[in-house]
Coordinates of C-alpha atoms in Angstrom, one line a residue:
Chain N
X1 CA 9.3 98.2 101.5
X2 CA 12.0 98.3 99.4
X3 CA 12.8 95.7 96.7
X4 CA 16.0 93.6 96.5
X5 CA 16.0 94.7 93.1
X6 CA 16.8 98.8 94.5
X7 CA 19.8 97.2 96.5
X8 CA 21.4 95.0 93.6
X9 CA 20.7 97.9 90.8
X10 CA 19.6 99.5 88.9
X11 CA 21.7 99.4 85.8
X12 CA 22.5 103.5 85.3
X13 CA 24.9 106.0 83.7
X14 CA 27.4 106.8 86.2
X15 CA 29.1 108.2 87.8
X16 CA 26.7 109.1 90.6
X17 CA 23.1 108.0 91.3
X18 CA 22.2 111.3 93.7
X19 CA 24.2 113.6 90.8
X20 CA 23.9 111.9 87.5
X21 CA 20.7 109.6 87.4
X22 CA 18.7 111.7 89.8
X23 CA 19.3 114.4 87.5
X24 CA 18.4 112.8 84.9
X25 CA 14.8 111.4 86.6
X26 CA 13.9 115.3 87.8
X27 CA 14.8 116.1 83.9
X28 CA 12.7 113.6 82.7
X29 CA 9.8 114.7 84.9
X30 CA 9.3 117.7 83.2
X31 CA 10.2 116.2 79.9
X32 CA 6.6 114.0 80.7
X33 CA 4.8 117.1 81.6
X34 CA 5.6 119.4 78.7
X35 CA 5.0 115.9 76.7
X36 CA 7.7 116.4 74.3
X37 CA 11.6 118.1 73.4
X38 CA 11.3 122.0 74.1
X39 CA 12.6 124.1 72.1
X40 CA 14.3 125.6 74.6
X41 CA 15.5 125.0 78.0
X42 CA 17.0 127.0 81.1
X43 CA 18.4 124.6 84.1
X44 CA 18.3 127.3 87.2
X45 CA 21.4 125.0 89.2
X46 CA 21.7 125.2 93.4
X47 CA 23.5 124.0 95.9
X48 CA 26.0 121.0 95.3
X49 CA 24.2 120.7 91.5
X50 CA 25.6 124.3 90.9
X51 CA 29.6 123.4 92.3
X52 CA 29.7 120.0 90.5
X53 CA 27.7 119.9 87.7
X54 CA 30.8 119.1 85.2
X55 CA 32.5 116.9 87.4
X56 CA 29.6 114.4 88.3
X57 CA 28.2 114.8 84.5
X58 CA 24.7 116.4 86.3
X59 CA 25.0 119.0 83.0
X60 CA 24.5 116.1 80.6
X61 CA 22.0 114.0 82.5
X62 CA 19.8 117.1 82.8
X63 CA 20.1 117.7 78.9
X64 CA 19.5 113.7 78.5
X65 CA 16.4 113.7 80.1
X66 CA 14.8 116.5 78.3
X67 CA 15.7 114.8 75.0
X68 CA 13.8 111.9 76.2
X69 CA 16.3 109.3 76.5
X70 CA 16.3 106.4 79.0
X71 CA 18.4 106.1 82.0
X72 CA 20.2 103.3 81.1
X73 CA 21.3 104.5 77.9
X74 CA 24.6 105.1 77.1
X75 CA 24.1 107.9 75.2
X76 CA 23.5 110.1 78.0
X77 CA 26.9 111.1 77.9
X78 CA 26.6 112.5 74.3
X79 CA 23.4 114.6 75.1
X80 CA 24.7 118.2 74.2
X81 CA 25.2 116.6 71.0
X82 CA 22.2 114.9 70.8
X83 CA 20.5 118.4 72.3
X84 CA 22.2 120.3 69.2
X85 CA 21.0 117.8 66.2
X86 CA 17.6 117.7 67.8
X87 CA 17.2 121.5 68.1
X88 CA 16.6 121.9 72.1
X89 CA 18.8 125.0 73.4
X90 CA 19.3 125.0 76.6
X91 CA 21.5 127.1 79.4
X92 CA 23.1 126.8 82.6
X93 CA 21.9 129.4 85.2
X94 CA 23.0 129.6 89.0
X95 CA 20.4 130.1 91.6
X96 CA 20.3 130.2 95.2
X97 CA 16.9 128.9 95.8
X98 CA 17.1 129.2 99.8
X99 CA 16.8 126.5 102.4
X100 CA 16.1 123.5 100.0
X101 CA 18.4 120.3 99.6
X102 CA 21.4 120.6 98.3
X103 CA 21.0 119.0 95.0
X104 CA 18.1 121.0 93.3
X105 CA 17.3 121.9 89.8
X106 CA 15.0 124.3 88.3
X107 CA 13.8 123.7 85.4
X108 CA 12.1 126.5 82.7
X109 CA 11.1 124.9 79.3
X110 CA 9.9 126.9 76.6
X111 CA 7.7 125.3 73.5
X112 CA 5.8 127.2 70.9
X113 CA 3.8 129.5 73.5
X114 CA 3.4 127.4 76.7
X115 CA 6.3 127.5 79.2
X116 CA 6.8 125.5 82.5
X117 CA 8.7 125.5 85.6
X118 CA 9.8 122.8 87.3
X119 CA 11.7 122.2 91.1
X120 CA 13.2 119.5 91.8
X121 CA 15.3 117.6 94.7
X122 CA 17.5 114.3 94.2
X123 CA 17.6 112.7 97.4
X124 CA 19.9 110.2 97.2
X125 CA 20.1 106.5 95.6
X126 CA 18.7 107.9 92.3
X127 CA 15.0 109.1 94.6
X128 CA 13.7 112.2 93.7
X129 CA 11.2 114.8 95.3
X130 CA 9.5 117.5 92.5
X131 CA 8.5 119.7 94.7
X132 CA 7.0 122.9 92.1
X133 CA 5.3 122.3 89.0
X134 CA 4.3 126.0 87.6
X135 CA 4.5 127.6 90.7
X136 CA 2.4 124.8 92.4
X137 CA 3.7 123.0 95.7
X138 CA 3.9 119.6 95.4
X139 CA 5.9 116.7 96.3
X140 CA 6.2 113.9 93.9
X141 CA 8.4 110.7 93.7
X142 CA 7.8 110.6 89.9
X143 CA 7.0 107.0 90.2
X144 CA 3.0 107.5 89.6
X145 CA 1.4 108.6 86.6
X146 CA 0.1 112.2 87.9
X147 CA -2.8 114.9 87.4
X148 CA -2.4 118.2 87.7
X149 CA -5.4 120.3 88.0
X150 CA -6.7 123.6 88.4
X151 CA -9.9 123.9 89.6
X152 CA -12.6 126.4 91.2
X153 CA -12.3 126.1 95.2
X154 CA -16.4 126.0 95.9
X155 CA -18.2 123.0 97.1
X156 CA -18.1 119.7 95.0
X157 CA -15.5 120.3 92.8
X158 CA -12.8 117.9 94.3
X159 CA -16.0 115.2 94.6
X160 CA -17.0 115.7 90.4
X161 CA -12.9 115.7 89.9
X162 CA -12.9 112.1 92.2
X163 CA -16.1 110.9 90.6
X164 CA -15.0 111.4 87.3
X165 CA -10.8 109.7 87.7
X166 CA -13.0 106.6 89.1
X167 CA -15.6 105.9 86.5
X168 CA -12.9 104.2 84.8
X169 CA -11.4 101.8 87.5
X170 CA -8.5 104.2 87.8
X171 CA -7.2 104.7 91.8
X172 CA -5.9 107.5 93.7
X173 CA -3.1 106.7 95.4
X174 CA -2.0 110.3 97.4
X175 CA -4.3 113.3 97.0
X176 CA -2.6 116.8 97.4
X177 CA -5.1 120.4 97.6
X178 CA -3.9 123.7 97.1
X179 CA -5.5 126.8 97.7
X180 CA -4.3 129.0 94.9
X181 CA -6.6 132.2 95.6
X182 CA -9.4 132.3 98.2
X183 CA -10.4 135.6 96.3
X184 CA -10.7 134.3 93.2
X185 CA -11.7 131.1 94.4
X186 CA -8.8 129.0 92.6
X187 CA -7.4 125.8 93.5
X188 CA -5.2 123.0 92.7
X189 CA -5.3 119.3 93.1
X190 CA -2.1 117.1 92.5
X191 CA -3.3 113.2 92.1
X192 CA -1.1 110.3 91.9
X193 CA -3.0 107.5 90.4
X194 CA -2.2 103.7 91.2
X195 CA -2.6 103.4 87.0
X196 CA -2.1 105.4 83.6
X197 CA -5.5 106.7 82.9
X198 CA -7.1 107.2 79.3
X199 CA -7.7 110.3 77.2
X200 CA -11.1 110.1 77.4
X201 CA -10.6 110.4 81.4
X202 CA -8.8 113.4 80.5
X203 CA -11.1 114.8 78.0
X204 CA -14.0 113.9 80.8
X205 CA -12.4 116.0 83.2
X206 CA -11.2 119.4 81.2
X207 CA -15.3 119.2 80.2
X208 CA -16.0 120.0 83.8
X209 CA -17.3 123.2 84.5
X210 CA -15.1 123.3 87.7
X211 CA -12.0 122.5 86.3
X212 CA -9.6 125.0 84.6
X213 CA -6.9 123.4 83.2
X214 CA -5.9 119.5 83.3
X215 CA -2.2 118.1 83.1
X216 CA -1.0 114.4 82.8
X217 CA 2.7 113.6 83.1
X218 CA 3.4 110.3 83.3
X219 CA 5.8 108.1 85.4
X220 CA 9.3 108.2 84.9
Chain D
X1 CA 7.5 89.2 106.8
X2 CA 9.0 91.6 109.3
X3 CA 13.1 90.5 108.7
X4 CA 15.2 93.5 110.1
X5 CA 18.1 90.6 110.5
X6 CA 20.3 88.6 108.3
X7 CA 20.3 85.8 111.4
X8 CA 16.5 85.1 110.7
X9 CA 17.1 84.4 106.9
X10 CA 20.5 82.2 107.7
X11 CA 18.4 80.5 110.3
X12 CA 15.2 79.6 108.1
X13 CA 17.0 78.1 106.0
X14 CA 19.7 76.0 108.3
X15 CA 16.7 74.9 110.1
X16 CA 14.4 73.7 106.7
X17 CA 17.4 73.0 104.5
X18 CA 15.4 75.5 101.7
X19 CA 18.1 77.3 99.9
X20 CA 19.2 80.5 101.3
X21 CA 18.5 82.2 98.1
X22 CA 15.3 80.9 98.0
X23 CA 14.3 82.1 101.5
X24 CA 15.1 85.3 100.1
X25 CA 13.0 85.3 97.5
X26 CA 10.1 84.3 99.7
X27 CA 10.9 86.9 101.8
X28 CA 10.8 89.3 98.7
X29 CA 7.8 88.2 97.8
X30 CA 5.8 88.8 101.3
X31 CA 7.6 91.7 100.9
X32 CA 7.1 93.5 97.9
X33 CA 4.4 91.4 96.0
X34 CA 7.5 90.3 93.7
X35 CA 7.1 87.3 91.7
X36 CA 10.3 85.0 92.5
X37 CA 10.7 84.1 88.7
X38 CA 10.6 87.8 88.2
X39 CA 13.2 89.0 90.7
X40 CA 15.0 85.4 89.2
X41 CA 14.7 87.0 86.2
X42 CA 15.6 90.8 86.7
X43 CA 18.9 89.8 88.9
X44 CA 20.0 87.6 85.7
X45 CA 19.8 90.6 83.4
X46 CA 21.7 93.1 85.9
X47 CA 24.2 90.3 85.5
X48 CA 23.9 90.0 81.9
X49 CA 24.7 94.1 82.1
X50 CA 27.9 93.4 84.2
X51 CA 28.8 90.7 81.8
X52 CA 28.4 93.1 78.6
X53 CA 29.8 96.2 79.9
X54 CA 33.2 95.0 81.3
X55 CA 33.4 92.9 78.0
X56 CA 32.8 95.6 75.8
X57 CA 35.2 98.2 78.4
X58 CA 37.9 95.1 78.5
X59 CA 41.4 96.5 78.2
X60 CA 40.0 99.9 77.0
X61 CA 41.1 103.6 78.8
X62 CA 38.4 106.0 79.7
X63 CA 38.2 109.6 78.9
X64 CA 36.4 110.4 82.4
X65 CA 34.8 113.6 83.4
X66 CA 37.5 115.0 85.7
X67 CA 40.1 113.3 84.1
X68 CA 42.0 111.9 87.3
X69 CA 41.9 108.4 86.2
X70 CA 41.0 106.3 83.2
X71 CA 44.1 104.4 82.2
X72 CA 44.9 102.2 85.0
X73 CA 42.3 99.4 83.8
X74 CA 44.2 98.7 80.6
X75 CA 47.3 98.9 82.6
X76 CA 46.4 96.2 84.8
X77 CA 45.3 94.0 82.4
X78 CA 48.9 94.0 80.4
X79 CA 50.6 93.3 83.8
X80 CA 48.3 90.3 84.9
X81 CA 51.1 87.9 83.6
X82 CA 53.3 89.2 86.0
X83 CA 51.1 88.9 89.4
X84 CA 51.7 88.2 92.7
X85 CA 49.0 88.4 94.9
X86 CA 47.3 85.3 92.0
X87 CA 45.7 85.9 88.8
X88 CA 42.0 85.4 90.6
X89 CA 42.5 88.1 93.0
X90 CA 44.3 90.7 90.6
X91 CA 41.6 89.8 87.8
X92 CA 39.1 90.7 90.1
X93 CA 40.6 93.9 91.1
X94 CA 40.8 94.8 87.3
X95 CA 37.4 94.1 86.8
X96 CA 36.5 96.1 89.6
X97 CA 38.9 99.5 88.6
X98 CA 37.4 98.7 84.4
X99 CA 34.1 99.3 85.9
X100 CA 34.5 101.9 88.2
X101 CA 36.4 103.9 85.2
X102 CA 33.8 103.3 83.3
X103 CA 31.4 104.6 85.4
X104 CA 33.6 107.5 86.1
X105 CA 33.6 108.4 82.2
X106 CA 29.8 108.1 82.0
X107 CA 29.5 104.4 81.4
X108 CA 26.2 102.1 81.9
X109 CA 27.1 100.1 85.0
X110 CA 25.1 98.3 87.8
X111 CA 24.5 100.3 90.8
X112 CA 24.7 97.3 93.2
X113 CA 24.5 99.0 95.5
X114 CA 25.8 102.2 94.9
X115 CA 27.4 104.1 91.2
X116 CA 30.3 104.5 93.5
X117 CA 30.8 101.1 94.6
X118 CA 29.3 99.9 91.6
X119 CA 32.9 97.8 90.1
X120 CA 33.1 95.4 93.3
X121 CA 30.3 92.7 92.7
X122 CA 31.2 92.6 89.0
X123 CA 34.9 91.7 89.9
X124 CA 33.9 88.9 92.1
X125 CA 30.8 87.4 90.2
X126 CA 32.7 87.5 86.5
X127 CA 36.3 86.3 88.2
X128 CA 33.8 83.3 89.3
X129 CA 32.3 83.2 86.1
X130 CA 36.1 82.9 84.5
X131 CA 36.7 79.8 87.2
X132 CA 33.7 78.2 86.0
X133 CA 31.3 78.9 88.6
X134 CA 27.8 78.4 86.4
X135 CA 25.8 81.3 85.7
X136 CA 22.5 80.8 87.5
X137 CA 24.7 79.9 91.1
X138 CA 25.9 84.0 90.4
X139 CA 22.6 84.7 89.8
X140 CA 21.4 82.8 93.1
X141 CA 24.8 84.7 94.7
X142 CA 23.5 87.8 93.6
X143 CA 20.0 87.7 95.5
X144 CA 21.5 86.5 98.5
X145 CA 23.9 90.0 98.0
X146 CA 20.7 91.7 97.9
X147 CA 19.3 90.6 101.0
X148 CA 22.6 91.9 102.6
X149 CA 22.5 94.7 101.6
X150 CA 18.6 95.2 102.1
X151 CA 19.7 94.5 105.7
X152 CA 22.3 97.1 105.7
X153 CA 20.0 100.1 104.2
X154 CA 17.2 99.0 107.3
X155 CA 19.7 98.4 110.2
X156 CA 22.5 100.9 108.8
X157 CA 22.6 103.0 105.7
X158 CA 24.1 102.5 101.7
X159 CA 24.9 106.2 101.5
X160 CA 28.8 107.8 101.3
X161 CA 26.6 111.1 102.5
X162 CA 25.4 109.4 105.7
X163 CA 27.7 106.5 107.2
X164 CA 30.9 107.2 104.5
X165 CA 32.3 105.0 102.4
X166 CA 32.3 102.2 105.1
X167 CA 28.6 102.1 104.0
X168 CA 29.4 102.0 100.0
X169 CA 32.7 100.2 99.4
X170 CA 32.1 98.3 102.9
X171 CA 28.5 97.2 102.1
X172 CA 29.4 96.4 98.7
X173 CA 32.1 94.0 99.7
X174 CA 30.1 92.5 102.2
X175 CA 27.1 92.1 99.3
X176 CA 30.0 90.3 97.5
X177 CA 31.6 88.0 100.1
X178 CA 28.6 86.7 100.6
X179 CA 27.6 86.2 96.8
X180 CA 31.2 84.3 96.4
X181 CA 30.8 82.3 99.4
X182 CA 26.6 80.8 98.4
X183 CA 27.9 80.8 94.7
X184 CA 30.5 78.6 95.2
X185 CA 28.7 76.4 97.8
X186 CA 29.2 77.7 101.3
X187 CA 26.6 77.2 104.1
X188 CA 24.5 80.1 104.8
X189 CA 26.5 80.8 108.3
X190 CA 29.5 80.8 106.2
X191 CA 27.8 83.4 103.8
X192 CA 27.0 86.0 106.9
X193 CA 30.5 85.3 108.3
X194 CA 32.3 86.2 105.4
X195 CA 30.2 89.5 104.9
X196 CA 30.7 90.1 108.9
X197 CA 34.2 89.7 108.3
X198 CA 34.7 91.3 105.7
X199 CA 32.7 94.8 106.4
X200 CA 34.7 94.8 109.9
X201 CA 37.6 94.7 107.9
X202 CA 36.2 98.4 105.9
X203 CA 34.7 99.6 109.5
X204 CA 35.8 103.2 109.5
X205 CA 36.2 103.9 106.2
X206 CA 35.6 107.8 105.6
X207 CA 34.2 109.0 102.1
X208 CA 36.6 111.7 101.0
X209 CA 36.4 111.9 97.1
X210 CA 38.9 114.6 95.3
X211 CA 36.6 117.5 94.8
X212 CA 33.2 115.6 95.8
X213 CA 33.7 113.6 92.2
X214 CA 33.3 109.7 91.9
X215 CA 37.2 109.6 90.7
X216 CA 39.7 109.3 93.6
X217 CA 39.8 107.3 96.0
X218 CA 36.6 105.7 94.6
X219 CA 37.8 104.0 91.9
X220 CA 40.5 102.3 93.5
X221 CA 38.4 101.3 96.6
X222 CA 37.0 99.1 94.1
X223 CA 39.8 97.3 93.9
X224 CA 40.5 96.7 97.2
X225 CA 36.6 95.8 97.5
X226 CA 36.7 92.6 95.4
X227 CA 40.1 91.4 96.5
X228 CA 38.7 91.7 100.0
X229 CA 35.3 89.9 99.1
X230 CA 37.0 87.1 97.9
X231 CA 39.8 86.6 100.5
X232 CA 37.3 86.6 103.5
X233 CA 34.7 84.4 101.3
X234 CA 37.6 81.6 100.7
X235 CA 38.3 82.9 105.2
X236 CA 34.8 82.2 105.6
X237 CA 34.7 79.1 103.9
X238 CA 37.8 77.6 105.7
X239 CA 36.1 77.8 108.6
X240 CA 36.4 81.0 110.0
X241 CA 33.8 82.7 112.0
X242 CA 33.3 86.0 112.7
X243 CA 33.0 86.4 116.8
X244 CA 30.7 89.4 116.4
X245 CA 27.7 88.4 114.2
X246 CA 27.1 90.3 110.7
X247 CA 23.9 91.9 112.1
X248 CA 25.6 93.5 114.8
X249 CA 28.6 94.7 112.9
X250 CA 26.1 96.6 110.7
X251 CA 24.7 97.6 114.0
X252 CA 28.1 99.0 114.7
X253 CA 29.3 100.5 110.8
X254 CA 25.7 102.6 111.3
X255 CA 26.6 103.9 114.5
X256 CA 30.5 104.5 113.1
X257 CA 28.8 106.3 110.6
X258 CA 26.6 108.2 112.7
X259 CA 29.5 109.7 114.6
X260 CA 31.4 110.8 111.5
X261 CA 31.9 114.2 111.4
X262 CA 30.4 115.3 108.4
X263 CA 34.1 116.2 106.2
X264 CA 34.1 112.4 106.1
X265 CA 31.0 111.7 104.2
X266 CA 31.3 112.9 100.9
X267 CA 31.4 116.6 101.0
X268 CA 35.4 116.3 99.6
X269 CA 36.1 118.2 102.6
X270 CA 38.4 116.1 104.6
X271 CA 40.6 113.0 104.6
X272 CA 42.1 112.3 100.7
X273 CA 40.3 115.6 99.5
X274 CA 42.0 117.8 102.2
X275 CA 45.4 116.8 100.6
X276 CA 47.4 119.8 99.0
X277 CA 47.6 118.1 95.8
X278 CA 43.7 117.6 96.1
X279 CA 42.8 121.0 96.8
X280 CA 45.1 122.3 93.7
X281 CA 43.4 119.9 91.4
X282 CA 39.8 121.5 92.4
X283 CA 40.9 124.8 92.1
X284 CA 42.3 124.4 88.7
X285 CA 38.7 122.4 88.0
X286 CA 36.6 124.6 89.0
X287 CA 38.7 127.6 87.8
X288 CA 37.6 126.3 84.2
X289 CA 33.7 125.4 84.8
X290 CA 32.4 128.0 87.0
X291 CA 29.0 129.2 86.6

């Protein structure tokens, strides 16, 4: 349930939670999962995001969040700036992304070799739903510190992954599979854990012979 | 603690004598797990930011992303020798348009309980502060507005995009009366009268922002939102009772909402937005910034 805190805040950029701080929280997402400022940045815009992305500021939230500043802070609404003097390009893209909500982002980040994509939703009152990380389904509040993980889909991989998060106290809180390819037997776990976990958790689990790749983005 | 109504909270504490604020904050805490001090706390500092922002934004104009509005803040202020509705009321109207420009321009504000809405609590709470009302009673004002609005968002909704601005402006107001009105020493049935009163007095509102931006009406509304709050907080205080209880009006502003066609809640389809001079101020807007 819902805090009183939610109703009487939070403090915010305006002008708009669902088109200016919810922005900003999907463009902070991915600014946890590639872990630093990209060099470069494409924001795929749909929807309402596409018609009024001046006029509600979404443009500079979306730049703000990628640069890695706070939601509160009033230099959100110098971010192009900020963007320019830190080196981050980015662009402006329409997209018609079919029968998602209204207010979605893509987001494509480019850093040295590794690129990502991001999709993302705000809701309303600031909430938002990521709902692709590279291409993976997903649906994440950005409120819990979150694995990413690409395993091999045979028997006893999920319980090593499980085993493995625990040893160290740390808790699931939602578990989410994916079957990437039955023929190459591929697949993908999304984890939100109740707490931040260590390196060594992650260095335990990329040591698994099950798992493929391992990615940690942490909460908004 | 299962509380989907503002009349169990008023009662609980009528009935023990405990502080409606502090039957708030136990219900918060059976909640949610939230340490009173901590919400105690937290609600101080949101004030602190309301406090900050309009000082620093006092008197200023705002350069704000559509550019429809931005001046009228500082306009205000210079006229406030010359009011007539009283210098409380039209300070707190000022406050309210200061903030809600400065939202509009990309300002840190409070979004208590929407961005939108988010220049009505300061206008009451810091025209209290100017009277003399001491800090920690706004504070303890403050939590009571959030169990108003928590009451609202179960029963009813917060959202322009669902119930209109009857749910932003309106539930802001109503957060607001009822802040004035424990703040300054009312009973608790006093504080749900005046927010009763004073959301049936925005039932209907429709959310029809210029071009779907938070600029006009919205900033205005703000305005109105604080005077409003204060006048049926000083209503409720005299006496006055609302004859339909504040639980059921929220009942009702849902159900308003619900049947709203959907031009009315923030699309900037109909009402103000469906104006000639609105649809040639779009145009022009979007003429310069299309993708």
């Amino acid at each position: 349930m819902s805090s009183i805190l939610e109703i009487i805040g939070p403090s915010m950029i305006g002008p708009s939670s669902s088109h200016t701080l919810g922005a900003m929280r999907i463009s902070r997402f991915a600014y946890n999962l590639v872990g630093s400022i990209p060099q470069k940045v494409i924001f795929y815009l749909h929807g309402s995001f596409q018609d009024t992305y001046i006029g509600h500021g979404t443009w500079l939230a979306l730049i703000a969040g990628l640069c890695g500043i706070k939601t509160d802070e009033p230099r959100v609404s110098k971010a192009n700036e900020i963007a320019k003097n830190l080196g981050m390009e980015y662009e402006f893209e329409p997209i018609d992304l079919g029968n998602v909500h209204p207010n979605t982002v893509k987001i494509v980040t480019y850093k040295d070799n590794a690129h990502h994509e991001i999709i993302g939703s705000s809701i309303g009152a600031g909430r938002i739903v990521i709902t692709s990380i590279d291409s993976v389904g997903c649906e994440l509040n950005g409120e819990y510190p979150t694995l990413l993980i690409e395993n091999e889909d045979i028997p006893g991989a999920l319980s090593s992954i499980i085993r493995t998060i625990s040893i160290n106290g740390t808790n699931i809180a939602r578990l989410n599979l994916n079957r990437a390819s039955k023929y190459l037997k591929l697949a993908s776990a999304v984890i939100e854990l109740d707490n931040e976990v260590p390196n060594s958790t992650i260095k335990s689990l990329k040591m698994l012979d099950v798992v493929k790749s391992v990615m940690y983005v942490k909460p908004i | 603690m299962n509380v989907n109504s503002f009349s169990e909270l008023v009662e609980i504490s009528e009935k023990t004598g405990v502080p409606l604020d502090k039957v708030v904050l136990h219900w918060e805490m059976l909640d949610t797990g939230n340490a009173p001090e901590k919400i105690v706390e937290e609600a101080s500092k949101l004030l602190a930011i309301m406090e900050e922002e309009y000082e620093s934004k006092k008197g200023k104009t705002f350069k704000t992303l559509v550019g429809l509005t931005g001046t009228n803040s500082k306009k205000m202020l210079e006229y406030l020798p010359n009011t007539i509705i009283g210098e409380n009321a039209f300070t707190a109207a000022t406050i309210a348009i200061t903030m809600a420009e400065s939202n509009a321009a990309m300002g840190k504000i409070v979004a208590c309980p929407t961005a939108g809405a988010s220049g009505v609590m300061p206008g009451v709470l810091l025209t209290l502060e100017k009277l003399g009302v001491e800090r920690q009673k706004l504070v303890s004002g403050l939590i009571v507005a959030g169990a108003i609005g928590k009451i609202i968002s179960k029963r009813a909704s917060l959202s322009g995009a669902e119930s209109g601005c009857q749910a932003e402006i309106g539930s802001a107001t109503a957060m607001a009366a009822g802040a004035a009105t424990h703040a300054t020493g009312g009973t608790p049935t006093q504080v749900a009268n005046a927010a009763a009163l004073s959301l049936k007095s925005l039932m209907g509102l429709v959310c029809d922002p210029v071009g779907g931006f938070v600029e006009v009406p919205c900033v205005k509304r703000n305005a109105s939102g604080a005077v409003i709050a204060l006048l049926f907080s000083d209503i409720a205080k005299a006496g006055v009772e609302s004859v339909v209880p504040f639980d059921e009006v929220v009942d009702a502003m849902g159900k308003v909402g619900r049947s709203m066609p959907e031009s009315l809640r923030e699309t900037g389809k109909g009402g103000i937005a469906d104006t000639p001079t609105a649809k040639k101020i779009v145009q022009d807007f979007s003429n310069k910034f299309k993708l």
